[in-house]
Coordinates of C-alpha atoms in Angstrom, one line a residue:
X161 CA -36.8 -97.0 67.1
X162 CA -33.7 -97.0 68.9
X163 CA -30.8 -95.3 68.6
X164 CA -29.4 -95.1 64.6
X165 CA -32.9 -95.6 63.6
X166 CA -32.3 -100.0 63.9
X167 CA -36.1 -101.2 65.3
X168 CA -36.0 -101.6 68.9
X169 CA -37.6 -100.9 72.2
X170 CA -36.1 -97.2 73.9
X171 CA -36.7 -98.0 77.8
X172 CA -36.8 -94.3 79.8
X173 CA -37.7 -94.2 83.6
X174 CA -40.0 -91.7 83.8
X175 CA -42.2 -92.7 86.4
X176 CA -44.3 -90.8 87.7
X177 CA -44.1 -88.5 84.9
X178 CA -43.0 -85.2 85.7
X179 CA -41.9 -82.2 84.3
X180 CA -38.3 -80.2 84.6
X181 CA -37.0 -78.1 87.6
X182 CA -36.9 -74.7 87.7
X183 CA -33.2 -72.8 86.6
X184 CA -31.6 -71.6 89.4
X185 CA -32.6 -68.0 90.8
X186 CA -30.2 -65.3 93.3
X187 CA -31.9 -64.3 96.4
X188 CA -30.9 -60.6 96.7
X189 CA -33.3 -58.2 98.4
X190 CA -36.0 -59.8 96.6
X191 CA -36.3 -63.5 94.7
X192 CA -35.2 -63.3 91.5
X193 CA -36.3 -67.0 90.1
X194 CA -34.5 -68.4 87.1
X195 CA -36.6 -70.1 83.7
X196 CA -39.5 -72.0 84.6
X197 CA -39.1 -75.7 83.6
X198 CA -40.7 -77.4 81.1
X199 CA -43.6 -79.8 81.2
X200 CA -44.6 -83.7 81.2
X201 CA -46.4 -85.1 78.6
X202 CA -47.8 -88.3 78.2
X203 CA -49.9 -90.1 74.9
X204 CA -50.5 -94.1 74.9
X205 CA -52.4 -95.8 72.5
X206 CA -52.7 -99.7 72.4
X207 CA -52.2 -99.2 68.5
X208 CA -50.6 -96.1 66.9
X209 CA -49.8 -92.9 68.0
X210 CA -49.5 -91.0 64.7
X211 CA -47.7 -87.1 64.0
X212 CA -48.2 -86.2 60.3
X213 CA -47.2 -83.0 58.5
X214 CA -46.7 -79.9 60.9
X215 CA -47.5 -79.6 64.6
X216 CA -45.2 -79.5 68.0
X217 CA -45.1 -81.0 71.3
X218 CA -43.1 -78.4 73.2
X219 CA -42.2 -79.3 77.1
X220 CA -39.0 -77.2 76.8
X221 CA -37.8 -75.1 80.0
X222 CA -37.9 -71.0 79.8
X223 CA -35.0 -68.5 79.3
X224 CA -33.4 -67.3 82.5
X225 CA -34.1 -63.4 83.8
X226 CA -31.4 -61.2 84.4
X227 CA -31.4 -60.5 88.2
X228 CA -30.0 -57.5 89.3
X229 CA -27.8 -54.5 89.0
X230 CA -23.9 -56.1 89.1
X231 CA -25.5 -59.5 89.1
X232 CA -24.8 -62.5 87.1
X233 CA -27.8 -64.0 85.2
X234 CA -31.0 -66.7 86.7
X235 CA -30.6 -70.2 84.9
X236 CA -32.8 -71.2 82.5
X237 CA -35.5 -74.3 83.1
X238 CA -34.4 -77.4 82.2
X239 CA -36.6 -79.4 80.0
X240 CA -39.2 -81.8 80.9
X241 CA -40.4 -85.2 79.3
X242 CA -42.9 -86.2 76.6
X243 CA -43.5 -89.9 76.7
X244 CA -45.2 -91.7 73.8
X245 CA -46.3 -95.2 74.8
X246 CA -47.8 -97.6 71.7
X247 CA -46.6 -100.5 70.0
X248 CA -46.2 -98.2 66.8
X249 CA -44.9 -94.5 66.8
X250 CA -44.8 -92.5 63.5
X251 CA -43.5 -89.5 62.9
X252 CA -43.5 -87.9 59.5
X253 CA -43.4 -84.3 57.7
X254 CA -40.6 -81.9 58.4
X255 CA -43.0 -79.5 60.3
X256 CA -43.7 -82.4 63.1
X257 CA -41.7 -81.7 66.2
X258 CA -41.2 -82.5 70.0
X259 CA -39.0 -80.9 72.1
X260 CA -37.7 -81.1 75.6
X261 CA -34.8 -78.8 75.5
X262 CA -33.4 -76.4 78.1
X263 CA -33.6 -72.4 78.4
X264 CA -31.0 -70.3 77.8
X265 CA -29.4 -68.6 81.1
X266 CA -29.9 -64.7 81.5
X267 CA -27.1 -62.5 80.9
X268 CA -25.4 -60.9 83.8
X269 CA -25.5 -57.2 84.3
X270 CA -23.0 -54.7 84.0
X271 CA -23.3 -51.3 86.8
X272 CA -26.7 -49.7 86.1
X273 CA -28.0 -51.9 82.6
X274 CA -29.4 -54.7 83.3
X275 CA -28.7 -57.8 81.1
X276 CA -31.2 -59.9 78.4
X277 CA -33.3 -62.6 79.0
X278 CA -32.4 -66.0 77.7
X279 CA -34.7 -67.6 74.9
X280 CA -37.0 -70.3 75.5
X281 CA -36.0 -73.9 75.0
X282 CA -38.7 -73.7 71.9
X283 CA -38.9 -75.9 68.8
X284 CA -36.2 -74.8 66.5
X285 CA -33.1 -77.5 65.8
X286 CA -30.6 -75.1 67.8
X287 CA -29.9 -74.6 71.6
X288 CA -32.1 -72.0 73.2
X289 CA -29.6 -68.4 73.2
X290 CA -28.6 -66.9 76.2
X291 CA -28.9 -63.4 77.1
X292 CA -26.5 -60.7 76.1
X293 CA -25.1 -58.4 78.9
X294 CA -24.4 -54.6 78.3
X295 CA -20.3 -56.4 78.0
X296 CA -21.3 -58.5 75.4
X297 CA -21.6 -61.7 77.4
X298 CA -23.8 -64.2 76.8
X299 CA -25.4 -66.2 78.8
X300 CA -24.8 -69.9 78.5
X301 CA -27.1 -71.3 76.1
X302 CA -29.9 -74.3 76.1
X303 CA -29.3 -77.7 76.3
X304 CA -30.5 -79.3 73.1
X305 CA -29.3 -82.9 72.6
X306 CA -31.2 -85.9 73.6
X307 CA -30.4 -89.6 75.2

């Protein structure tokens, strides 16, 4: 299916498969990194490739760290890629997901309190939260649209 649910071919370079980069860290005494990024995933089937019910594919990146007394937050990964190759893809039941969305940044800190972590890109229909800082701040949020 294409986009609007019309019957189609959906073409997406993702070759060689990989996964997401790595949010962006602060070099400070020591390496602070920012959220891991999510994986690749790849299923191909010269039939069906079937998701019925519950279950997830999750490739989404990882929440950002705080970095640092008077420091602004780490980013948070950016998502990676699930590729499903078959003539026929079916996805049905509201508990069947996959998800390739970004992590929330960490939230900056403020004097001697350090800030949250951002959440995980996860599963859930909304963007991944940033972290809060002692200010009340938040870190920017997860990316969660798709092409």
């Amino acid at each position: 299916m294409v986009e609007g649910g019309a019957p189609g071919v959906a073409r997406i370079a993702t070759e060689p498969l990989s996964g997401g980069c790595a949010g962006g860290g602060i070099l400070t005494i020591g390496e602070v990194y920012g959220g891991g990024g999510g994986g690749g995933f790849q299923l191909a089937s010269r039939t069906t490739i079937r998701f019925e019910g519950v279950g997830a594919i999750d490739a989404s990146g990882g929440g950002g760290a705080p970095a640092g007394l008077n420091l602004g937050g780490t980013g948070g990964g950016a998502g990676g890629n699930i590729v499903l190759e078959a003539p026929q893809v079916v996805l049905t039941g509201a508990g069947v997901a996959l998800s390739t969305k970004g992590g929330g940044g960490g939230g900056a800190s403020a004097g001697a309190t350090l800030g949250g972590y951002g959440a995980d890109g996860g599963t859930g229909a909304t963007p991944a939260m940033g972290g809060t800082s002692p200010l009340g701040i938040a870190g920017g949020h997860g990316g969660a649209a798709g092409p």
